[in-house]
């Protein structure tokens, strides 16, 4: 008889191939890397919580036919402590889908003791399951912005990435250069010399904690980081080959005054993915242009991130917006969902699972 139960360490020999077969496109991470990451993330500290465990769907013969990962974060909501559970890597073997294994796993997970559950990497099928179980979509958070620096190379890099052929990108870069050079002559988004006077320092865990909420926006819900756990998370993200080169920076102007901070990674596809950023009041455009300039410095083909309300004022006119994945929330406390849907929650890519190895 099939059953749903908590993930155990000896399940990873079956869970990792299941994940790699159906979710981990384009399989940049090797099996051993994935197994180590899953053990550390889903079974170790600081992101696992025994009361909100990752779950498996086990068939009658003991075969693991489904999995849902659990990442648990401490948050503050109106000065009290709450737990945010990120639903990660929901995957089901084709032979278990007829039993509704995905919906059963999700229902079990949403019924846990967490105060709020979210995912921001869901597809349309997962969205329907969430809504049937009382979840809702955060529409603004489901929008991705994209700013092209070298559009031909960006298109080639993304195509090779999805085909699992990203190792061929160095051979393709010279072929893209002539057409991209034409585009770059008209791209003036970082054109002022004041950007050259900015200085950067490494964004340490404590520096991020001290400067987490820089802007004028008032948040009702925000991460309750501690330096040790945040340092572990930085190391975990930076270790994965599929995340590429991790950049964590605190930016100051020519007078040494803070402009803000940002966290990004240069992916193997040459896409510069912004995981989070915050600017001091009045410096939003300067910080954003600095991020674009930094992306050019590391030879990125494009810059991409999740849309935030204040970005409407600073995004370049050529930036594109699209909805590729769904940001979904669920809670028995409607005020928590309202905080997310009204953009009064400070949630970065660190609270997501977008950084998991692929």
mmCIF file of C-alpha atoms in Angstrom:
data_model
loop_
_atom_site.group_PDB
_atom_site.id
_atom_site.type_symbol
_atom_site.label_atom_id
_atom_site.label_comp_id
_atom_site.label_asym_id
_atom_site.label_seq_id
_atom_site.Cartn_x
_atom_site.Cartn_y
_atom_site.Cartn_z
ATOM 1 C CA UNK A 1 0.000 0.000 0.000
ATOM 2 C CA UNK A 2 1.378 3.425 -0.949
ATOM 3 C CA UNK A 3 1.963 6.077 1.723
ATOM 4 C CA UNK A 4 3.344 9.562 2.305
ATOM 5 C CA UNK A 5 6.077 9.919 4.888
ATOM 6 C CA UNK A 6 9.043 12.107 5.842
ATOM 7 C CA UNK A 7 12.204 12.027 3.761
ATOM 8 C CA UNK A 8 15.014 9.850 5.127
ATOM 9 C CA UNK A 9 18.669 9.873 4.178
ATOM 10 C CA UNK A 10 18.481 6.446 2.521
ATOM 11 C CA UNK A 11 15.721 7.777 0.225
ATOM 12 C CA UNK A 12 18.170 10.075 -1.565
ATOM 13 C CA UNK A 13 19.433 7.269 -3.810
ATOM 14 C CA UNK A 14 15.950 7.268 -5.388
ATOM 15 C CA UNK A 15 14.913 10.917 -4.901
ATOM 16 C CA UNK A 16 17.951 12.379 -6.669
ATOM 17 C CA UNK A 17 17.468 10.368 -9.920
ATOM 18 C CA UNK A 18 13.750 11.278 -9.850
ATOM 19 C CA UNK A 19 14.595 14.967 -9.516
ATOM 20 C CA UNK A 20 17.348 14.756 -12.117
ATOM 21 C CA UNK A 21 15.097 13.036 -14.637
ATOM 22 C CA UNK A 22 12.134 15.425 -14.486
ATOM 23 C CA UNK A 23 13.186 18.739 -12.879
ATOM 24 C CA UNK A 24 16.944 19.309 -12.967
ATOM 25 C CA UNK A 25 17.168 20.547 -16.551
ATOM 26 C CA UNK A 26 19.805 20.857 -17.947
ATOM 27 C CA UNK A 27 21.616 18.493 -15.552
ATOM 28 C CA UNK A 28 24.623 20.705 -14.878
ATOM 29 C CA UNK A 29 25.057 19.169 -11.437
ATOM 30 C CA UNK A 30 26.337 15.618 -11.222
ATOM 31 C CA UNK A 31 24.495 12.982 -9.210
ATOM 32 C CA UNK A 32 27.013 13.124 -6.355
ATOM 33 C CA UNK A 33 26.727 16.926 -6.136
ATOM 34 C CA UNK A 34 22.938 16.723 -6.045
ATOM 35 C CA UNK A 35 22.931 14.036 -3.394
ATOM 36 C CA UNK A 36 25.243 16.043 -1.144
ATOM 37 C CA UNK A 37 23.181 19.208 -1.673
ATOM 38 C CA UNK A 38 19.898 17.421 -0.941
ATOM 39 C CA UNK A 39 21.320 15.897 2.224
ATOM 40 C CA UNK A 40 22.584 19.259 3.457
ATOM 41 C CA UNK A 41 19.558 21.329 2.401
ATOM 42 C CA UNK A 42 16.592 19.026 3.025
ATOM 43 C CA UNK A 43 17.930 17.001 5.963
ATOM 44 C CA UNK A 44 20.507 19.277 7.605
ATOM 45 C CA UNK A 45 20.590 22.600 9.381
ATOM 46 C CA UNK A 46 19.650 25.412 9.090
ATOM 47 C CA UNK A 47 16.868 24.984 6.495
ATOM 48 C CA UNK A 48 15.284 21.721 7.626
ATOM 49 C CA UNK A 49 12.704 21.513 10.417
ATOM 50 C CA UNK A 50 11.635 18.066 11.698
ATOM 51 C CA UNK A 51 8.095 19.339 12.243
ATOM 52 C CA UNK A 52 7.869 20.551 8.599
ATOM 53 C CA UNK A 53 9.816 17.808 6.806
ATOM 54 C CA UNK A 54 10.400 17.095 3.155
ATOM 55 C CA UNK A 55 8.015 14.334 2.052
ATOM 56 C CA UNK A 56 8.122 11.309 -0.227
ATOM 57 C CA UNK A 57 5.361 9.283 -1.870
ATOM 58 C CA UNK A 58 6.317 5.638 -1.389
ATOM 59 C CA UNK A 59 4.793 2.886 -3.500
ATOM 60 C CA UNK A 60 3.625 -0.439 -2.119
ATOM 61 C CA UNK A 61 6.937 -2.050 -3.118
ATOM 62 C CA UNK A 62 9.017 0.636 -1.383
ATOM 63 C CA UNK A 63 9.850 2.563 -4.553
ATOM 64 C CA UNK A 64 9.927 6.360 -4.154
ATOM 65 C CA UNK A 65 7.461 7.717 -6.704
ATOM 66 C CA UNK A 66 7.150 11.342 -5.573
ATOM 67 C CA UNK A 67 8.960 14.017 -3.602
ATOM 68 C CA UNK A 68 8.382 17.510 -2.240
ATOM 69 C CA UNK A 69 11.246 19.394 -0.608
ATOM 70 C CA UNK A 70 10.900 21.670 2.403
ATOM 71 C CA UNK A 71 12.997 24.763 3.136
ATOM 72 C CA UNK A 72 12.032 26.491 6.383
ATOM 73 C CA UNK A 73 12.969 30.100 7.148
ATOM 74 C CA UNK A 74 12.520 32.167 10.274
ATOM 75 C CA UNK A 75 10.639 35.402 9.578
ATOM 76 C CA UNK A 76 9.281 38.390 11.495
ATOM 77 C CA UNK A 77 5.666 39.408 11.012
ATOM 78 C CA UNK A 78 4.608 42.580 12.824
ATOM 79 C CA UNK A 79 7.326 41.992 15.428
ATOM 80 C CA UNK A 80 6.485 38.346 16.122
ATOM 81 C CA UNK A 81 8.323 35.257 14.943
ATOM 82 C CA UNK A 82 6.751 33.081 12.211
ATOM 83 C CA UNK A 83 7.937 30.192 10.070
ATOM 84 C CA UNK A 84 7.940 30.385 6.289
ATOM 85 C CA UNK A 85 8.049 27.055 4.448
ATOM 86 C CA UNK A 86 9.219 27.076 0.842
ATOM 87 C CA UNK A 87 7.739 24.198 -1.137
ATOM 88 C CA UNK A 88 10.532 22.942 -3.363
ATOM 89 C CA UNK A 89 11.054 20.472 -6.189
ATOM 90 C CA UNK A 90 7.626 18.838 -6.345
ATOM 91 C CA UNK A 91 8.238 15.888 -8.662
ATOM 92 C CA UNK A 92 6.249 12.714 -9.335
ATOM 93 C CA UNK A 93 7.087 9.662 -11.421
ATOM 94 C CA UNK A 94 4.734 9.257 -14.428
ATOM 95 C CA UNK A 95 3.473 5.940 -13.085
ATOM 96 C CA UNK A 96 2.260 7.609 -9.863
ATOM 97 C CA UNK A 97 0.473 10.556 -11.470
ATOM 98 C CA UNK A 98 -2.669 8.489 -12.029
ATOM 99 C CA UNK A 99 -2.947 8.206 -8.233
ATOM 100 C CA UNK A 100 -2.806 11.987 -7.785
ATOM 101 C CA UNK A 101 0.488 11.688 -5.911
ATOM 102 C CA UNK A 102 1.440 15.324 -6.543
ATOM 103 C CA UNK A 103 -1.780 16.662 -5.065
ATOM 104 C CA UNK A 104 -1.548 14.303 -2.086
ATOM 105 C CA UNK A 105 2.029 15.387 -1.347
ATOM 106 C CA UNK A 106 1.125 19.054 -1.601
ATOM 107 C CA UNK A 107 -1.988 18.691 0.585
ATOM 108 C CA UNK A 108 0.046 16.943 3.272
ATOM 109 C CA UNK A 109 2.733 19.620 3.108
ATOM 110 C CA UNK A 110 0.330 22.578 3.246
ATOM 111 C CA UNK A 111 -1.349 21.032 6.307
ATOM 112 C CA UNK A 112 1.888 21.341 8.300
ATOM 113 C CA UNK A 113 2.432 23.663 11.269
ATOM 114 C CA UNK A 114 4.172 26.420 9.300
ATOM 115 C CA UNK A 115 2.612 29.882 9.379
ATOM 116 C CA UNK A 116 3.050 30.567 5.662
ATOM 117 C CA UNK A 117 3.928 28.429 2.634
ATOM 118 C CA UNK A 118 5.253 29.749 -0.676
ATOM 119 C CA UNK A 119 6.790 28.720 -3.948
ATOM 120 C CA UNK A 120 7.981 31.049 -6.697
ATOM 121 C CA UNK A 121 9.090 28.461 -9.257
ATOM 122 C CA UNK A 122 5.746 26.766 -9.973
ATOM 123 C CA UNK A 123 4.291 25.860 -13.353
ATOM 124 C CA UNK A 124 0.665 25.900 -14.446
ATOM 125 C CA UNK A 125 -0.106 22.364 -13.220
ATOM 126 C CA UNK A 126 1.238 23.153 -9.751
ATOM 127 C CA UNK A 127 -0.714 26.414 -9.726
ATOM 128 C CA UNK A 128 -3.992 24.529 -10.212
ATOM 129 C CA UNK A 129 -3.196 22.187 -7.322
ATOM 130 C CA UNK A 130 -2.352 25.087 -5.019
ATOM 131 C CA UNK A 131 -5.551 26.940 -5.843
ATOM 132 C CA UNK A 132 -7.687 23.854 -5.239
ATOM 133 C CA UNK A 133 -6.052 23.579 -1.813
ATOM 134 C CA UNK A 134 -6.696 27.212 -0.873
ATOM 135 C CA UNK A 135 -3.548 28.867 -2.212
ATOM 136 C CA UNK A 136 -3.390 32.043 -4.273
ATOM 137 C CA UNK A 137 -1.018 33.788 -6.669
ATOM 138 C CA UNK A 138 1.144 36.814 -5.978
ATOM 139 C CA UNK A 139 0.835 38.300 -9.454
ATOM 140 C CA UNK A 140 3.569 40.943 -9.277
ATOM 141 C CA UNK A 141 6.055 38.403 -7.917
ATOM 142 C CA UNK A 142 5.231 36.107 -10.828
ATOM 143 C CA UNK A 143 6.617 38.671 -13.295
ATOM 144 C CA UNK A 144 10.245 38.459 -14.412
ATOM 145 C CA UNK A 145 12.127 41.392 -15.937
ATOM 146 C CA UNK A 146 14.888 40.926 -18.492
ATOM 147 C CA UNK A 147 17.360 43.509 -19.740
ATOM 148 C CA UNK A 148 19.438 42.491 -22.752
ATOM 149 C CA UNK A 149 23.098 43.472 -22.998
ATOM 150 C CA UNK A 150 24.094 41.145 -25.840
ATOM 151 C CA UNK A 151 20.803 39.801 -27.212
ATOM 152 C CA UNK A 152 22.165 37.303 -29.727
ATOM 153 C CA UNK A 153 24.495 35.714 -27.191
ATOM 154 C CA UNK A 154 21.685 35.723 -24.600
ATOM 155 C CA UNK A 155 19.397 33.813 -26.965
ATOM 156 C CA UNK A 156 22.132 31.340 -27.869
ATOM 157 C CA UNK A 157 23.136 30.875 -24.227
ATOM 158 C CA UNK A 158 19.576 30.179 -23.115
ATOM 159 C CA UNK A 159 19.026 27.742 -25.984
ATOM 160 C CA UNK A 160 22.217 25.836 -25.229
ATOM 161 C CA UNK A 161 21.316 25.823 -21.519
ATOM 162 C CA UNK A 162 17.909 24.270 -22.134
ATOM 163 C CA UNK A 163 19.469 21.702 -24.455
ATOM 164 C CA UNK A 164 22.079 20.827 -21.831
ATOM 165 C CA UNK A 165 24.862 21.982 -24.163
ATOM 166 C CA UNK A 166 26.062 25.044 -22.205
ATOM 167 C CA UNK A 167 29.664 23.811 -22.488
ATOM 168 C CA UNK A 168 29.529 24.837 -26.164
ATOM 169 C CA UNK A 169 28.866 28.490 -25.328
ATOM 170 C CA UNK A 170 32.558 29.541 -25.437
ATOM 171 C CA UNK A 171 32.641 28.388 -29.078
ATOM 172 C CA UNK A 172 29.463 30.330 -29.892
ATOM 173 C CA UNK A 173 30.454 33.647 -28.280
ATOM 174 C CA UNK A 174 32.733 34.860 -31.115
ATOM 175 C CA UNK A 175 30.008 34.103 -33.664
ATOM 176 C CA UNK A 176 27.524 36.272 -31.761
ATOM 177 C CA UNK A 177 29.873 39.236 -31.340
ATOM 178 C CA UNK A 178 29.324 41.113 -34.655
ATOM 179 C CA UNK A 179 25.530 41.332 -34.316
ATOM 180 C CA UNK A 180 25.723 42.137 -30.607
ATOM 181 C CA UNK A 181 28.181 44.950 -31.342
ATOM 182 C CA UNK A 182 25.514 46.692 -33.413
ATOM 183 C CA UNK A 183 23.057 46.521 -30.519
ATOM 184 C CA UNK A 184 25.568 47.730 -27.929
ATOM 185 C CA UNK A 185 26.107 51.005 -29.803
ATOM 186 C CA UNK A 186 22.541 51.993 -28.939
ATOM 187 C CA UNK A 187 22.550 50.790 -25.308
ATOM 188 C CA UNK A 188 23.188 53.815 -23.071
ATOM 189 C CA UNK A 189 21.678 52.592 -19.809
ATOM 190 C CA UNK A 190 24.900 52.909 -17.773
ATOM 191 C CA UNK A 191 26.292 55.933 -19.558
ATOM 192 C CA UNK A 192 27.161 58.412 -16.793
ATOM 193 C CA UNK A 193 30.641 58.674 -15.303
ATOM 194 C CA UNK A 194 29.367 58.785 -11.688
ATOM 195 C CA UNK A 195 29.084 54.991 -11.759
ATOM 196 C CA UNK A 196 32.868 54.750 -12.038
ATOM 197 C CA UNK A 197 33.221 56.461 -8.656
ATOM 198 C CA UNK A 198 31.159 53.845 -6.830
ATOM 199 C CA UNK A 199 32.978 51.383 -4.614
ATOM 200 C CA UNK A 200 31.994 47.857 -3.658
ATOM 201 C CA UNK A 201 32.754 45.740 -0.638
ATOM 202 C CA UNK A 202 31.921 42.104 0.015
ATOM 203 C CA UNK A 203 28.406 41.741 1.378
ATOM 204 C CA UNK A 204 29.017 39.693 4.499
ATOM 205 C CA UNK A 205 26.131 38.021 6.337
ATOM 206 C CA UNK A 206 26.281 40.590 9.141
ATOM 207 C CA UNK A 207 26.417 43.501 6.702
ATOM 208 C CA UNK A 208 23.270 42.209 4.997
ATOM 209 C CA UNK A 209 21.512 41.772 8.350
ATOM 210 C CA UNK A 210 22.405 45.332 9.361
ATOM 211 C CA UNK A 211 21.196 46.791 6.047
ATOM 212 C CA UNK A 212 18.370 44.445 5.079
ATOM 213 C CA UNK A 213 15.675 47.126 4.904
ATOM 214 C CA UNK A 214 17.237 50.243 3.401
ATOM 215 C CA UNK A 215 14.410 51.818 1.441
ATOM 216 C CA UNK A 216 11.410 53.842 2.590
ATOM 217 C CA UNK A 217 8.971 50.992 2.035
ATOM 218 C CA UNK A 218 7.438 49.612 5.229
ATOM 219 C CA UNK A 219 7.407 45.813 5.409
ATOM 220 C CA UNK A 220 5.085 43.748 7.582
ATOM 221 C CA UNK A 221 6.968 40.513 6.868
ATOM 222 C CA UNK A 222 10.730 40.122 6.518
ATOM 223 C CA UNK A 223 13.507 37.506 6.999
ATOM 224 C CA UNK A 224 14.901 37.019 10.482
ATOM 225 C CA UNK A 225 18.453 36.107 9.477
ATOM 226 C CA UNK A 226 21.337 35.170 11.723
ATOM 227 C CA UNK A 227 24.927 35.461 10.525
ATOM 228 C CA UNK A 228 25.826 31.784 10.825
ATOM 229 C CA UNK A 229 22.812 30.487 8.877
ATOM 230 C CA UNK A 230 23.124 33.206 6.243
ATOM 231 C CA UNK A 231 26.816 32.409 5.784
ATOM 232 C CA UNK A 232 25.926 28.747 5.292
ATOM 233 C CA UNK A 233 23.345 29.712 2.658
ATOM 234 C CA UNK A 234 25.846 31.904 0.779
ATOM 235 C CA UNK A 235 28.317 29.013 0.750
ATOM 236 C CA UNK A 236 25.651 26.570 -0.470
ATOM 237 C CA UNK A 237 24.627 28.834 -3.355
ATOM 238 C CA UNK A 238 28.206 29.631 -4.351
ATOM 239 C CA UNK A 239 29.251 25.968 -4.351
ATOM 240 C CA UNK A 240 26.815 24.877 -7.066
ATOM 241 C CA UNK A 241 28.126 24.834 -10.635
ATOM 242 C CA UNK A 242 24.637 25.558 -11.969
ATOM 243 C CA UNK A 243 24.637 28.888 -10.077
ATOM 244 C CA UNK A 244 27.884 29.967 -11.683
ATOM 245 C CA UNK A 245 29.757 32.927 -10.204
ATOM 246 C CA UNK A 246 28.079 34.345 -7.081
ATOM 247 C CA UNK A 247 28.343 38.118 -6.517
ATOM 248 C CA UNK A 248 27.466 39.673 -3.135
ATOM 249 C CA UNK A 249 28.158 43.405 -2.923
ATOM 250 C CA UNK A 250 27.537 46.428 -0.745
ATOM 251 C CA UNK A 251 27.791 49.610 -2.848
ATOM 252 C CA UNK A 252 28.890 53.081 -1.728
ATOM 253 C CA UNK A 253 29.026 56.387 -3.606
ATOM 254 C CA UNK A 254 32.085 58.595 -4.075
ATOM 255 C CA UNK A 255 31.630 60.059 -0.569
ATOM 256 C CA UNK A 256 31.475 56.624 1.010
ATOM 257 C CA UNK A 257 27.748 56.809 1.686
ATOM 258 C CA UNK A 258 25.719 53.593 1.185
ATOM 259 C CA UNK A 259 23.803 53.222 -2.079
ATOM 260 C CA UNK A 260 22.526 49.707 -1.326
ATOM 261 C CA UNK A 261 23.312 46.031 -1.710
ATOM 262 C CA UNK A 262 22.674 43.301 -4.233
ATOM 263 C CA UNK A 263 23.142 39.547 -4.627
ATOM 264 C CA UNK A 264 23.447 38.030 -8.103
ATOM 265 C CA UNK A 265 25.029 35.149 -9.950
ATOM 266 C CA UNK A 266 26.481 34.849 -13.440
ATOM 267 C CA UNK A 267 24.940 31.612 -14.668
ATOM 268 C CA UNK A 268 26.686 29.224 -17.097
ATOM 269 C CA UNK A 269 24.263 30.513 -19.755
ATOM 270 C CA UNK A 270 25.875 34.008 -19.438
ATOM 271 C CA UNK A 271 22.689 35.335 -17.804
ATOM 272 C CA UNK A 272 23.230 37.546 -14.748
ATOM 273 C CA UNK A 273 20.475 36.547 -12.307
ATOM 274 C CA UNK A 274 19.653 39.034 -9.543
ATOM 275 C CA UNK A 275 18.531 37.261 -6.369
ATOM 276 C CA UNK A 276 17.943 40.393 -4.305
ATOM 277 C CA UNK A 277 18.724 44.095 -4.089
ATOM 278 C CA UNK A 278 17.821 47.084 -1.933
ATOM 279 C CA UNK A 279 18.707 50.762 -2.279
ATOM 280 C CA UNK A 280 18.820 53.684 0.130
ATOM 281 C CA UNK A 281 16.043 56.270 -0.475
ATOM 282 C CA UNK A 282 16.649 58.322 -3.610
ATOM 283 C CA UNK A 283 19.395 56.030 -4.908
ATOM 284 C CA UNK A 284 17.267 53.327 -6.525
ATOM 285 C CA UNK A 285 18.190 54.232 -10.100
ATOM 286 C CA UNK A 286 21.885 54.619 -9.286
ATOM 287 C CA UNK A 287 22.025 51.201 -7.655
ATOM 288 C CA UNK A 288 20.178 49.542 -10.507
ATOM 289 C CA UNK A 289 22.462 51.121 -13.113
ATOM 290 C CA UNK A 290 25.423 49.998 -11.037
ATOM 291 C CA UNK A 291 24.136 46.411 -11.177
ATOM 292 C CA UNK A 292 23.819 46.677 -14.970
ATOM 293 C CA UNK A 293 27.354 48.059 -15.179
ATOM 294 C CA UNK A 294 28.658 45.211 -13.008
ATOM 295 C CA UNK A 295 26.901 42.720 -15.280
ATOM 296 C CA UNK A 296 28.736 44.214 -18.249
ATOM 297 C CA UNK A 297 32.019 44.024 -16.367
ATOM 298 C CA UNK A 298 31.623 40.256 -15.925
ATOM 299 C CA UNK A 299 30.617 39.927 -19.608
ATOM 300 C CA UNK A 300 27.001 38.893 -19.010
ATOM 301 C CA UNK A 301 24.673 38.652 -21.998
ATOM 302 C CA UNK A 302 21.550 39.745 -20.092
ATOM 303 C CA UNK A 303 20.335 40.654 -16.605
ATOM 304 C CA UNK A 304 17.222 39.054 -15.148
ATOM 305 C CA UNK A 305 15.321 39.251 -11.868
ATOM 306 C CA UNK A 306 11.938 39.187 -10.183
ATOM 307 C CA UNK A 307 9.877 42.356 -10.436
ATOM 308 C CA UNK A 308 9.591 44.545 -7.333
ATOM 309 C CA UNK A 309 7.259 47.576 -7.077
ATOM 310 C CA UNK A 310 10.049 50.187 -6.965
ATOM 311 C CA UNK A 311 11.679 48.756 -10.091
ATOM 312 C CA UNK A 312 8.877 50.217 -12.228
ATOM 313 C CA UNK A 313 10.542 53.607 -11.746
ATOM 314 C CA UNK A 314 14.064 52.568 -12.744
ATOM 315 C CA UNK A 315 13.860 49.762 -15.302
ATOM 316 C CA UNK A 316 15.287 50.755 -18.704
ATOM 317 C CA UNK A 317 12.758 51.284 -21.466
ATOM 318 C CA UNK A 318 14.152 48.284 -23.311
ATOM 319 C CA UNK A 319 13.598 45.928 -20.402
ATOM 320 C CA UNK A 320 11.133 43.140 -21.128
ATOM 321 C CA UNK A 321 8.677 41.623 -18.681
ATOM 322 C CA UNK A 322 7.102 38.194 -18.848
ATOM 323 C CA UNK A 323 5.399 35.661 -16.600
ATOM 324 C CA UNK A 324 7.178 32.314 -16.812
ATOM 325 C CA UNK A 325 6.671 30.880 -13.319
ATOM 326 C CA UNK A 326 4.070 31.402 -10.610
ATOM 327 C CA UNK A 327 4.632 32.858 -7.151
ATOM 328 C CA UNK A 328 2.076 31.089 -4.946
ATOM 329 C CA UNK A 329 1.239 31.525 -1.257
ATOM 330 C CA UNK A 330 -0.875 29.616 1.266
ATOM 331 C CA UNK A 331 -1.681 30.275 4.911
ATOM 332 C CA UNK A 332 -4.442 29.762 7.441
ATOM 333 C CA UNK A 333 -3.690 33.348 8.522
ATOM 334 C CA UNK A 334 -5.012 35.513 5.711
ATOM 335 C CA UNK A 335 -3.056 38.521 6.976
ATOM 336 C CA UNK A 336 0.187 36.766 6.032
ATOM 337 C CA UNK A 337 -1.014 36.134 2.482
ATOM 338 C CA UNK A 338 -2.205 39.744 2.286
ATOM 339 C CA UNK A 339 1.259 40.953 3.289
ATOM 340 C CA UNK A 340 2.801 39.043 0.383
ATOM 341 C CA UNK A 341 0.150 39.929 -2.197
ATOM 342 C CA UNK A 342 0.266 43.629 -1.256
ATOM 343 C CA UNK A 343 4.072 43.708 -1.649
ATOM 344 C CA UNK A 344 4.562 44.350 2.078
ATOM 345 C CA UNK A 345 6.776 41.283 2.407
ATOM 346 C CA UNK A 346 10.527 41.420 1.889
ATOM 347 C CA UNK A 347 11.261 38.134 0.134
ATOM 348 C CA UNK A 348 14.426 37.621 -1.904
ATOM 349 C CA UNK A 349 15.718 34.706 -3.917
ATOM 350 C CA UNK A 350 17.376 33.464 -0.719
ATOM 351 C CA UNK A 351 13.942 32.433 0.555
ATOM 352 C CA UNK A 352 13.233 30.660 -2.729
ATOM 353 C CA UNK A 353 14.619 27.405 -4.113
ATOM 354 C CA UNK A 354 15.778 28.957 -7.397
ATOM 355 C CA UNK A 355 19.400 28.494 -6.266
ATOM 356 C CA UNK A 356 19.169 24.712 -5.828
ATOM 357 C CA UNK A 357 21.589 22.776 -8.078
ATOM 358 C CA UNK A 358 20.156 21.746 -11.448
#
